[in-house]
Short mmCIF file of C-alpha atoms in Angstrom, two decimals:
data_model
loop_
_atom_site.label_atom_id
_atom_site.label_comp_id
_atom_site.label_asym_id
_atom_site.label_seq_id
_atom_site.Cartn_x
_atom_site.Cartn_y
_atom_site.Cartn_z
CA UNK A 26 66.58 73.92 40.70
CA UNK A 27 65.60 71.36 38.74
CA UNK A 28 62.14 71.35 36.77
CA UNK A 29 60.11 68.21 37.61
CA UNK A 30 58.19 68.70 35.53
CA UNK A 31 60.71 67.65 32.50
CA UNK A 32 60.62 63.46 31.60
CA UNK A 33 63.92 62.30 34.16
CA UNK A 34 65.48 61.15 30.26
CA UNK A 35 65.72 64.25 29.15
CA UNK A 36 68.19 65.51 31.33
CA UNK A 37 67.92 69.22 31.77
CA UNK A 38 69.65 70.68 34.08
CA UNK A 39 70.82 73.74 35.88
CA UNK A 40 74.34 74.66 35.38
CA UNK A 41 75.17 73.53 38.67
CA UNK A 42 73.99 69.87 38.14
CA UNK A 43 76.47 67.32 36.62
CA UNK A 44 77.41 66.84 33.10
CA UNK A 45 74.57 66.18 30.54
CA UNK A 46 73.96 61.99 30.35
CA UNK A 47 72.36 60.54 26.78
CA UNK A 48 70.69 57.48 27.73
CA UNK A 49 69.78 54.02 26.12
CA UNK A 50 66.09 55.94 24.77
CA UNK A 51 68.35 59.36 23.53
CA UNK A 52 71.22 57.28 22.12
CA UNK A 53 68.19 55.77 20.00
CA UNK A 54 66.72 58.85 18.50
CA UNK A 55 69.95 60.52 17.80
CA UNK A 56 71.10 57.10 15.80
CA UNK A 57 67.58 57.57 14.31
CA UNK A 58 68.49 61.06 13.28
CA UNK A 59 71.58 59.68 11.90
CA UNK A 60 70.28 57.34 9.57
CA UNK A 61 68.10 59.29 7.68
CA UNK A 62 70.30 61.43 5.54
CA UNK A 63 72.33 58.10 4.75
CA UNK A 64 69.67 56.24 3.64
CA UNK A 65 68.04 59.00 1.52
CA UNK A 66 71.54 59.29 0.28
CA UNK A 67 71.26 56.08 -1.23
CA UNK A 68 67.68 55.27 -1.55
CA UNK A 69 67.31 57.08 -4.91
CA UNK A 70 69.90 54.87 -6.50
CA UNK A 71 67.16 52.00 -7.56
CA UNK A 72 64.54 54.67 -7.89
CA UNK A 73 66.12 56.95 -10.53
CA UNK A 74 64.70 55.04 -13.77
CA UNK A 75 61.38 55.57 -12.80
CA UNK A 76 61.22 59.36 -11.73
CA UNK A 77 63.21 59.73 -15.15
CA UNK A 78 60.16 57.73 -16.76
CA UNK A 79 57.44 59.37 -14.39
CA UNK A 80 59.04 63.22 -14.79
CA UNK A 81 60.69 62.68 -17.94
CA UNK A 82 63.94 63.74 -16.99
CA UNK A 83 66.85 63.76 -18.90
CA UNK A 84 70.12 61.42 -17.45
CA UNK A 85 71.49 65.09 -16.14
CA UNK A 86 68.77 66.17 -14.75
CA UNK A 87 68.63 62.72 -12.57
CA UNK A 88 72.48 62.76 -11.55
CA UNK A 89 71.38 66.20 -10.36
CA UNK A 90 68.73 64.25 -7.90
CA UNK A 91 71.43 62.64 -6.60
CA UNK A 92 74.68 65.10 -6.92
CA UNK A 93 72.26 68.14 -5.35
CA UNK A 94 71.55 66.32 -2.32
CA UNK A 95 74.94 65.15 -1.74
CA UNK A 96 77.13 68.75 -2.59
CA UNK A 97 74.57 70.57 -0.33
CA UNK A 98 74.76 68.33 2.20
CA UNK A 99 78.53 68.61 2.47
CA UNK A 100 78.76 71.88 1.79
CA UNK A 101 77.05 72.76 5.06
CA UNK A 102 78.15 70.15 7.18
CA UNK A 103 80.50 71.91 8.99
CA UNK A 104 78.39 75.22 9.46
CA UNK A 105 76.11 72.65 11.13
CA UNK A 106 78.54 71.36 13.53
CA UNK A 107 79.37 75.03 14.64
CA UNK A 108 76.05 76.26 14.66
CA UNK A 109 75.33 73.50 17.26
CA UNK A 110 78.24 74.28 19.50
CA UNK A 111 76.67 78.06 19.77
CA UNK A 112 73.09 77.41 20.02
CA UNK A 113 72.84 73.82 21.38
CA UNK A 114 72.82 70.72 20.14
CA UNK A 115 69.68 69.54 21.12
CA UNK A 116 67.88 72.35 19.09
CA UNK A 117 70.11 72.28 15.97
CA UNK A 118 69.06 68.52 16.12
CA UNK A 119 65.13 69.47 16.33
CA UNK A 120 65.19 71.99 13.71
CA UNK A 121 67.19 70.22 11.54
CA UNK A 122 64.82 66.70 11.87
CA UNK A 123 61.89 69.03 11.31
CA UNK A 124 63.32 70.24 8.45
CA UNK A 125 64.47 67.10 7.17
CA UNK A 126 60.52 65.82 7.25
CA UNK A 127 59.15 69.08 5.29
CA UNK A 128 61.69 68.67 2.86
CA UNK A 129 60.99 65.29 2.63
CA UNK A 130 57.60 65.93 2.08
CA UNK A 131 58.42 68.24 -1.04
CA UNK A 132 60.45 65.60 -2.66
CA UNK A 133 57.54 63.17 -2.66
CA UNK A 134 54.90 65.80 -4.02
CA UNK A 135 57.39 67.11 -6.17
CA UNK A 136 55.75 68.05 -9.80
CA UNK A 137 58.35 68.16 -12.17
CA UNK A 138 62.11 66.94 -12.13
CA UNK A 139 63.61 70.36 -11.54
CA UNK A 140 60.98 70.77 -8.32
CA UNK A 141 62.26 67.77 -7.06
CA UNK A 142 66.27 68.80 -7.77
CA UNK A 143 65.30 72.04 -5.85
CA UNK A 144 63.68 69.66 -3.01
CA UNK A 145 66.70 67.69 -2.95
CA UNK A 146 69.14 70.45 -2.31
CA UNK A 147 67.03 71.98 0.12
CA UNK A 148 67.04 68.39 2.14
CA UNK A 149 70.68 67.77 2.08
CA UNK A 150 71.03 71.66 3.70
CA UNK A 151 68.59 69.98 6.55
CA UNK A 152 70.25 66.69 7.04
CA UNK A 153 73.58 68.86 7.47
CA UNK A 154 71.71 70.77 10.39
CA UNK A 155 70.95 67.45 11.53
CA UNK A 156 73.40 65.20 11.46
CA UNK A 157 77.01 66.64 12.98
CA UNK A 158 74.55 66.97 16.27
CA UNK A 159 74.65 63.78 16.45
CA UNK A 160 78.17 62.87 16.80
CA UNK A 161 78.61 66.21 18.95
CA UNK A 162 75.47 64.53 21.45
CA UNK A 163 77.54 61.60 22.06
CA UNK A 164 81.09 63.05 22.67
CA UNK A 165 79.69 65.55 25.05
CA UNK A 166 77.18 62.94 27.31
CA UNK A 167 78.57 59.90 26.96
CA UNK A 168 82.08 58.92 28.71
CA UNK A 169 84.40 55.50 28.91
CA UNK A 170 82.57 51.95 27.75
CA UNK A 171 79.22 53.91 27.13
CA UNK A 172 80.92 56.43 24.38
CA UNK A 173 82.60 53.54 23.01
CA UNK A 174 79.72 51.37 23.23
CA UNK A 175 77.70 54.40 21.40
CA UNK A 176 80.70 55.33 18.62
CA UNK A 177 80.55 51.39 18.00
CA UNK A 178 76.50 51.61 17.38
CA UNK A 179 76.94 55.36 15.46
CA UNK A 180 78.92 53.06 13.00
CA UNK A 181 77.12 49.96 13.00
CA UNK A 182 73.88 52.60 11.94
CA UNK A 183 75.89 54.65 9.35
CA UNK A 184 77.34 51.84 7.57
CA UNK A 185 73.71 49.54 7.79
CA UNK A 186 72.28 52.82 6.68
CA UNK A 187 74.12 53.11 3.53
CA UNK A 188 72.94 49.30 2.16
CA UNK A 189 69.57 49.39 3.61
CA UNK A 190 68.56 52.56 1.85
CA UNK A 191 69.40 51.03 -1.46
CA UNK A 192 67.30 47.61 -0.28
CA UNK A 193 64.64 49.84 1.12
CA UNK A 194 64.06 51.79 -2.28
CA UNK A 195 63.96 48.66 -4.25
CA UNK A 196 60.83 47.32 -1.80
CA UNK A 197 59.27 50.89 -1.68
CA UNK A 198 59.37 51.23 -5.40
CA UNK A 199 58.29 47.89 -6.59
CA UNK A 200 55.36 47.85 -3.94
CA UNK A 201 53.79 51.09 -4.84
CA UNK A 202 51.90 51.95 -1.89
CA UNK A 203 48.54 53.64 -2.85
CA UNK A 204 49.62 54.22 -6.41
CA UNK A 205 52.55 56.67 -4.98
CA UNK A 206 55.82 55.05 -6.94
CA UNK A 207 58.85 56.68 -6.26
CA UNK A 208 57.55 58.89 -4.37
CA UNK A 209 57.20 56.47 -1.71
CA UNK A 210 60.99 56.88 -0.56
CA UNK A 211 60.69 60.45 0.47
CA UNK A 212 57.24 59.99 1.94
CA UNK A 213 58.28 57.75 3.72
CA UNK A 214 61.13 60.06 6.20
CA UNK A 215 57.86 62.27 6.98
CA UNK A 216 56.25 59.75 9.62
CA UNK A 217 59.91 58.55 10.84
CA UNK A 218 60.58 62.33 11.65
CA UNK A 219 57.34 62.92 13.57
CA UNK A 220 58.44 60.22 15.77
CA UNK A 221 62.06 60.93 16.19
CA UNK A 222 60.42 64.89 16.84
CA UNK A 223 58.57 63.07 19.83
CA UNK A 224 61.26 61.08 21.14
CA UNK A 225 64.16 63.99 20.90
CA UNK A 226 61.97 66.14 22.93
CA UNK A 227 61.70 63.66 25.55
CA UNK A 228 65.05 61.93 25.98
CA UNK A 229 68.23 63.82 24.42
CA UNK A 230 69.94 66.28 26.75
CA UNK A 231 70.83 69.43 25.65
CA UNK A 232 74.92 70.30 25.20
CA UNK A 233 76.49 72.75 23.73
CA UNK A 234 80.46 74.15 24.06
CA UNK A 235 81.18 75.94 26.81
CA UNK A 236 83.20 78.46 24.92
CA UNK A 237 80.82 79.51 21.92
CA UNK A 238 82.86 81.29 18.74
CA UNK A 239 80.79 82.88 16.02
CA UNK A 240 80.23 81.49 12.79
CA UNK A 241 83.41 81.61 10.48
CA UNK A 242 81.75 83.80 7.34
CA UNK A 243 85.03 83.89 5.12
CA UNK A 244 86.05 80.29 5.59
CA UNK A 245 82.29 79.07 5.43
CA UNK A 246 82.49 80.93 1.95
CA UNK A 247 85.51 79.78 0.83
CA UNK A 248 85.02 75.78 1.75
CA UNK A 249 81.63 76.04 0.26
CA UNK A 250 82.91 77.18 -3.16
CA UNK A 251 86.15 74.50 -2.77
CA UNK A 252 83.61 71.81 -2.40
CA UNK A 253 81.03 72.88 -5.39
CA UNK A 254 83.83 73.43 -7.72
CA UNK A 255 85.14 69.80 -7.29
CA UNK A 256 81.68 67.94 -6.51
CA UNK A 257 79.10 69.44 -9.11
CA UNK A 258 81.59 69.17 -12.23
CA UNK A 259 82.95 65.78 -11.47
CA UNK A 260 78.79 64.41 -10.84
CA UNK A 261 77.42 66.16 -13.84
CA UNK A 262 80.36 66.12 -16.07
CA UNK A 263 79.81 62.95 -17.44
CA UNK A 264 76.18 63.16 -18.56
CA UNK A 265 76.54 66.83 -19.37
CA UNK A 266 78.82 65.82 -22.31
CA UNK A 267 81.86 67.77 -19.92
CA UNK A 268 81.07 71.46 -21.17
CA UNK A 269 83.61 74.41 -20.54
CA UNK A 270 82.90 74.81 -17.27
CA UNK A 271 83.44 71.92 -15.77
CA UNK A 272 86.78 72.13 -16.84
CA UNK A 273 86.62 75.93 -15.63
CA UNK A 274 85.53 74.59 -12.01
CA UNK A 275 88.19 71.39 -12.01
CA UNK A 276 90.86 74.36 -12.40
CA UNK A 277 89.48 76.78 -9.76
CA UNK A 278 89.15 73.89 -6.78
CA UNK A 279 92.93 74.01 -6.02
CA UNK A 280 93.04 77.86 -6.14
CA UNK A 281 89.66 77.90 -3.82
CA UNK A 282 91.12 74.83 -1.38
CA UNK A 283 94.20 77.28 -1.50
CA UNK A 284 92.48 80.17 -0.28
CA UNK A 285 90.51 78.17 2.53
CA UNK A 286 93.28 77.30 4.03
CA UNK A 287 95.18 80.47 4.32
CA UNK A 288 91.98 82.06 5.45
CA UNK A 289 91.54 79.34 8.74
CA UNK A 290 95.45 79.34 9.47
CA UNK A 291 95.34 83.18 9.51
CA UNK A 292 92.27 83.46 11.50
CA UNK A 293 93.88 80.63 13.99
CA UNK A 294 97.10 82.76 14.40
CA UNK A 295 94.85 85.83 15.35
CA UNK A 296 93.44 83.60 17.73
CA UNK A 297 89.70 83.24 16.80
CA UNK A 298 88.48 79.81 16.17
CA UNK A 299 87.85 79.10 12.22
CA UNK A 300 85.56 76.95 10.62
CA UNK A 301 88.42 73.86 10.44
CA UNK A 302 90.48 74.98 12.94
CA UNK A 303 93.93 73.65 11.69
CA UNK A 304 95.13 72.59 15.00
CA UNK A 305 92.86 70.21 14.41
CA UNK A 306 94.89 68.31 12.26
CA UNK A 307 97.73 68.02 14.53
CA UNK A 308 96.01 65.65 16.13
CA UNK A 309 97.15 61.94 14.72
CA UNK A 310 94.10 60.22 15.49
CA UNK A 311 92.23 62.27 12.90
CA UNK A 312 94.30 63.23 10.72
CA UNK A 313 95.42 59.36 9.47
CA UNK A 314 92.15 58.32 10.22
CA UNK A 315 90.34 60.94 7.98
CA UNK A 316 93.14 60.04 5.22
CA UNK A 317 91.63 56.36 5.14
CA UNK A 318 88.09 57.23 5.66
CA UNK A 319 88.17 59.07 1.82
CA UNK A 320 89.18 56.05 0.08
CA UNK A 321 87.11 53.91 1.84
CA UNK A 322 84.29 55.87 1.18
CA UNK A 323 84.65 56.73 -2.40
CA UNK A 324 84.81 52.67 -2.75
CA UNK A 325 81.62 52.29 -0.65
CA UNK A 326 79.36 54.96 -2.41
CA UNK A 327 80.88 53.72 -5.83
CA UNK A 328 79.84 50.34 -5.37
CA UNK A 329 76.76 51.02 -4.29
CA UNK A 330 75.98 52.97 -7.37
CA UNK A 331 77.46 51.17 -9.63
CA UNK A 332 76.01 47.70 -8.77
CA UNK A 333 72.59 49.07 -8.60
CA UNK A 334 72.76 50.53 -12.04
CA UNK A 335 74.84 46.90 -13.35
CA UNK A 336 71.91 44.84 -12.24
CA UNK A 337 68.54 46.73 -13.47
CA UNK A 338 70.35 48.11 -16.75
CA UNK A 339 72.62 44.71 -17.40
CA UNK A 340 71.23 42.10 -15.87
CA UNK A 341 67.72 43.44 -16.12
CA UNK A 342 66.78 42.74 -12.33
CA UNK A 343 63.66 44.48 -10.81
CA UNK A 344 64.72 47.25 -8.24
CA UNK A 345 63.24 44.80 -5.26
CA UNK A 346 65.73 41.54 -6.99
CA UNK A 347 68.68 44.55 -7.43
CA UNK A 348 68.27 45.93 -4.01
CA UNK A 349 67.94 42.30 -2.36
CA UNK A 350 71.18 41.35 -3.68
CA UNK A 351 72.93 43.65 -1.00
CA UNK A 352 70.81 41.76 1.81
CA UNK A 353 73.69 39.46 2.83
CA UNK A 354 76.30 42.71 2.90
CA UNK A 355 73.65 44.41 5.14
CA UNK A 356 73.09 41.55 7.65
CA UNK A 357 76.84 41.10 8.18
CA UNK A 358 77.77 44.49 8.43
CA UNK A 359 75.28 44.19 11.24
CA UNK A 360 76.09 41.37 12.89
CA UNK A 361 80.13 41.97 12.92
CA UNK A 362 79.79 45.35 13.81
CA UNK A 363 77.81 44.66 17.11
CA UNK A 364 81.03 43.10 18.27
CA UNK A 365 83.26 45.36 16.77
CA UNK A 366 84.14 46.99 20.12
CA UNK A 367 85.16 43.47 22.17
CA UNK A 368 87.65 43.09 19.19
CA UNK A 369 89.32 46.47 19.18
CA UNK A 370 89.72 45.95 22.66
CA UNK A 371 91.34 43.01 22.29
CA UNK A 372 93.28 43.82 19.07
CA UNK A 373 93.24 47.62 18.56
CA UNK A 374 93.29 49.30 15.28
CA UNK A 375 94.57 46.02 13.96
CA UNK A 376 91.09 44.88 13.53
CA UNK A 377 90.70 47.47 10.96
CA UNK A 378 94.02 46.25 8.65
CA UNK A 379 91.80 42.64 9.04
CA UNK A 380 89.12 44.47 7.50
CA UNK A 381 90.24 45.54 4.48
CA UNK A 382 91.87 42.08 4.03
CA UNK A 383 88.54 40.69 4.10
CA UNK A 384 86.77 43.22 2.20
CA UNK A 385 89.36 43.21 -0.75
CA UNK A 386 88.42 39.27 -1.15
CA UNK A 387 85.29 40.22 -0.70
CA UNK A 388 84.86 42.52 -3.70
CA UNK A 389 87.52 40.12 -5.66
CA UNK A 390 84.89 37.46 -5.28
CA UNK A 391 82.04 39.61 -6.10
CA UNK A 392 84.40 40.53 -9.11
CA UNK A 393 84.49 36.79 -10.24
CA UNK A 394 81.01 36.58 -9.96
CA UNK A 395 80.10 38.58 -12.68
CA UNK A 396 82.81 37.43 -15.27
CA UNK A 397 81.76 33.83 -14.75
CA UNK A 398 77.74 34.50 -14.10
CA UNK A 399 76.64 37.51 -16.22
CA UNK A 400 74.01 38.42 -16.60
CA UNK A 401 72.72 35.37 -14.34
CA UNK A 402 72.89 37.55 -11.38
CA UNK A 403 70.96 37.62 -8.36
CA UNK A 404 70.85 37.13 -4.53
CA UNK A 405 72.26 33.54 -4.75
CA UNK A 406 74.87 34.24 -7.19
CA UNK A 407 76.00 37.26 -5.43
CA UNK A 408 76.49 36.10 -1.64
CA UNK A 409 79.21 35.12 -0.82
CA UNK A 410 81.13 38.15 -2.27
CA UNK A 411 78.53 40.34 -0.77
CA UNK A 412 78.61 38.88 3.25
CA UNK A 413 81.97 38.49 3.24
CA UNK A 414 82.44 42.53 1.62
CA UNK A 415 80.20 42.77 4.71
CA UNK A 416 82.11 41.61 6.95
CA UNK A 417 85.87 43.61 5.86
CA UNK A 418 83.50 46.87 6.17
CA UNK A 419 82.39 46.34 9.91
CA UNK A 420 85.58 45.93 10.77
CA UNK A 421 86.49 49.22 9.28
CA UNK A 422 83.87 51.74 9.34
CA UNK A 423 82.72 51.88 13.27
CA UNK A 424 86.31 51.68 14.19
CA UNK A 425 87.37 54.99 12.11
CA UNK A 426 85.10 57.16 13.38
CA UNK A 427 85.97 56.06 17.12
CA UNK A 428 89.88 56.90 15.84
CA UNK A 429 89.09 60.07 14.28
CA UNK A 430 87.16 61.64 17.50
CA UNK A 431 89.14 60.04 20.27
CA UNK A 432 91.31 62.71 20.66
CA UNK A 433 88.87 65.96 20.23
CA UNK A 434 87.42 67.73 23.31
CA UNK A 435 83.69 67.62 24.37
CA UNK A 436 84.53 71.31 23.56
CA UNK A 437 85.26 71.18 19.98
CA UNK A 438 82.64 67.93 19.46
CA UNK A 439 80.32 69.67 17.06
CA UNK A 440 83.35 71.18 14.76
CA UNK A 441 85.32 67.57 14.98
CA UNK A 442 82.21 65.81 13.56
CA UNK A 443 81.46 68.37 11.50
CA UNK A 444 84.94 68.10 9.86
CA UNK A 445 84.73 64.44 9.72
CA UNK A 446 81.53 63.80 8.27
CA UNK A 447 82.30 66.50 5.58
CA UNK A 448 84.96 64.36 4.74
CA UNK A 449 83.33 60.88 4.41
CA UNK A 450 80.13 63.07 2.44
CA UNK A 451 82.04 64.83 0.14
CA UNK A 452 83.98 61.32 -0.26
CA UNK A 453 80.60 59.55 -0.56
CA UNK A 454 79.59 62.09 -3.48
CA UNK A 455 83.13 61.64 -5.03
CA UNK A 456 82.60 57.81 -5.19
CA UNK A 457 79.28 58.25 -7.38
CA UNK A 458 81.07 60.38 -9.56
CA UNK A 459 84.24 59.18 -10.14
CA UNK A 460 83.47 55.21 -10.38
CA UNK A 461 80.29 55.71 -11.66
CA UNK A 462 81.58 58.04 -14.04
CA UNK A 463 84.08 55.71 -14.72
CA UNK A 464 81.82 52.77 -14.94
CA UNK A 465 79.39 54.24 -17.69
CA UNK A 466 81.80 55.34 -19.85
CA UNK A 467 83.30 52.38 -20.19
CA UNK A 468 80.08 50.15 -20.48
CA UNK A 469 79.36 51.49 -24.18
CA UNK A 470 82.59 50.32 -25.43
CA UNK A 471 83.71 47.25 -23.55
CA UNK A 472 80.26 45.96 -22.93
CA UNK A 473 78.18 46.06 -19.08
CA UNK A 474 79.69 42.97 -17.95
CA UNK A 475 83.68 43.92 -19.18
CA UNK A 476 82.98 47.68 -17.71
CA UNK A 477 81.83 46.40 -13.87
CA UNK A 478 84.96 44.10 -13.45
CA UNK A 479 86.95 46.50 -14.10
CA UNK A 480 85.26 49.29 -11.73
CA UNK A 481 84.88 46.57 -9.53
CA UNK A 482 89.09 45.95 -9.99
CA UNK A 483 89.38 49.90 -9.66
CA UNK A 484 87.74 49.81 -5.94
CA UNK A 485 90.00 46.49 -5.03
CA UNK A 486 92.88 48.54 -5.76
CA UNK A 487 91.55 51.43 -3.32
CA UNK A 488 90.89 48.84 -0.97
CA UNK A 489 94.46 47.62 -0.94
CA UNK A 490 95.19 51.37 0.09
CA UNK A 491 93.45 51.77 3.01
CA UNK A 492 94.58 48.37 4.20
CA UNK A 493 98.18 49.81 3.95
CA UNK A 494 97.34 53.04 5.80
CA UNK A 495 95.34 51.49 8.34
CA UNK A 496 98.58 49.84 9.28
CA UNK A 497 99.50 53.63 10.50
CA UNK A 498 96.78 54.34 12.86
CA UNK A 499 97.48 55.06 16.77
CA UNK A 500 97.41 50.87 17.61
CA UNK A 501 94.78 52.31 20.60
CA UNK A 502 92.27 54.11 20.60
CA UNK A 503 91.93 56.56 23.99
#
């Protein structure tokens, strides 16, 4: 029997009522929850000269503010995504929020830089409780136009997410509300949460899989120390001065990957379910779309990075002018993305080849900019490269993640997101390090403006890739 006394939005049900239904009020708090570890992903981009000022941390120390949040974060992704298919979604989703906000909370009281490193870790293990529930929520209660209405917003939020963080931290920093500083952009999550708390409560059903495997130890080991011995040398190499063990870790990630591997294929002949289940992969939907979400993302995150560092540092921009510059790319990522799912059914994948088309001009033109403007920079100057850049990455981003889960089971939701946003996070983190790293080592030598045309020629070259494999996706998507 139903309980009446549970909000009709919620959805709870007996097992012998129908399948689990995430309405227009649950679709928005599990976007909500969504958009949080993406923007505090990126938020502390424009905010990192002042905590080192305020906390007087060195430039390692402050790549560790950003490379601790990000390695945790994908580290545990996928343990997230598995813990929700055996306990339920819906709670993995609450705990995780909550512990998103207390976290939070610690970053913005933190005392000292290493407090707040310590913080930051702790919150990317959160968001990755958080986060694969939402991608699981929506496979498992939404079905036809509504899922693909709901994959098309899911991307729409993720990519806004990623440039309104960075505009967000600018305004949060600059306006120093009540004397708080930097600390403003974690404070700020802690009355967000309380109200997504309220709202998940009330309106998103609770799912789960039907067939509940326990927790992979081994392969949750062994992906864990894959992903920390690529990620934390390759984001604290650089300002480290690239000690021994970098090097040590750079030569133990193909023997750890290695032993990943043969762990999940052996437990998948045995016939338990691993942590990746590598049957997974034989699905072509994922597998060529998660082979073009990478490079896209290590562009995205590198970008972002870079530019916000080019304009305060080079062109000497306050962190409100620096993050405004990205306004345009914000508004029509927005606006394209929103009818991103009338054009893929119209066009297919094709839309997404049309995307990087655009995008690559986009960044040429952004490219152009700065030879012919620097360091005259600003929102004006910047615009047209930046909207159009916009554009190329609506047309890209919402689409892949509709390819990559179009072919998983409500079943196997929480491990298919799971596997997929481990893969864009752990490509976001390699985009701060590796174009960032590039883009600061070259900036002593060649000079700020020299060192960001050339990063910025680096990430047109990616985006020429993913054009070219985007011309190998499934031409519709189920």
């Amino acid at each position: 029997m139903t309980n009446t006394s549970t909000p009709p939005t919620a959805t709870v049900r007996s097992p012998a009522a129908g399948p689990p239904v995430l309405g227009g009020p649950g679709l928005f708090t599990v976007l909500l929850g969504a958009a949080l570890p993406l923007i505090d992903f990126f938020i502390v981009n424009v905010a990192l000269p002042t905590i080192g000022r305020d906390l007087t941390a060195s430039e390692a120390v402050l790549e560790l503010v950003i490379a601790g949040y990000g390695v945790s974060y994908a580290v545990l992704l996928v343990l997230g995504g598995r813990l929700g298919d055996l306990f339920g979604r819906r709670r993995l989703f609450l705990a995780g929020l909550a512990a998103f906000g207390v976290t939070s909370l610690a970053c913005g009281l933190a005392p000292t830089a290493w407090t707040l490193v310590a913080a930051r870790v702790a919150q990317g293990a959160a968001s990755a409780a958080m986060l694969p529930q939402v991608l699981a929520t929506i496979q498992s209660a939404t079905a036809g136009p509504r899922r693909a209405r709901a994959m098309g917003l899911y991307g729409a939020t993720a990519g806004l997410s990623m440039v309104a963080g960075q505009i967000l931290g600018g305004v949060l920093v600059a306006a120093d509300i009540a004397g708080t500083g930097w600390r403003s952009v974690f404070l700020v999550n802690v009355p967000v949460v309380l109200l997504g708390l309220i709202l998940a409560a009330r309106t998103v059903p609770e799912t789960r899989s039907q067939h509940p495997e326990p927790v992979d130890v081994p392969g949750t080991f062994l992906l864990a120390v894959s992903l920390i011995t690529l990620l934390a040398p390759l984001t604290e190499g650089r300002a480290a001065g690239w000690p021994l063990w970098t090097w040590l870790s750079l030569a133990a990630f193909p023997f750890a990957a290695a032993a990943f591997w043969a762990v999940e294929r052996g437990a998948d002949r045995r016939g338990r379910t691993p942590l990746v289940p590598p049957t997974l992969f034989a699905l072509t939907s994922l597998r060529r779309g998660l082979v073009m979400v990478i490079p896209f993302s290590i562009g995205f995150s590198g970008f972002m990075f870079v530019i916000a560092v080019a304009l305060q540092r080079g062109a000497e921009l306050g962190p409100v002018q620096a993050g405004l510059t990205l306004a345009p790319m914000a508004v029509a990522f927005l606006c394209v993305s929103l009818a991103g799912p009338r054009l893929v059914a119209r066009y297919g994948t094709r839309v997404v080849t049309a995307g990087g088309v655009i995008q690559g001009v986009g960044v040429a033109v952004i490219a152009l900019t700065v030879w012919r403007s620097w360091p005259g920079l600003g929102l004006v100057e910047l615009l047209p490269g930046t909207a159009v850049a916009g554009v190329g990455q609506a047309l890209q981003l919402p689409v892949l993640f509709r390819v990559i889960l179009s072919e998983i089971e409500p079943a196997r939701a929480g491990v298919g997101s799971g596997v997929m946003i481990t893969a864009q996070q752990s490509a976001l983190a390699l985009g701060v390090a590796t174009l960032g790293t590039l883009f600061l080592s070259l900036a002593p030598g060649m000079g700020m403006r020299e060192a960001l045309v050339t990063t910025l020629g680096v990430q047109v070259g990616g985006i020429v890739l993913t054009t070219l494999l985007s011309l190998r996706l499934p031409r519709v998507i189920r």
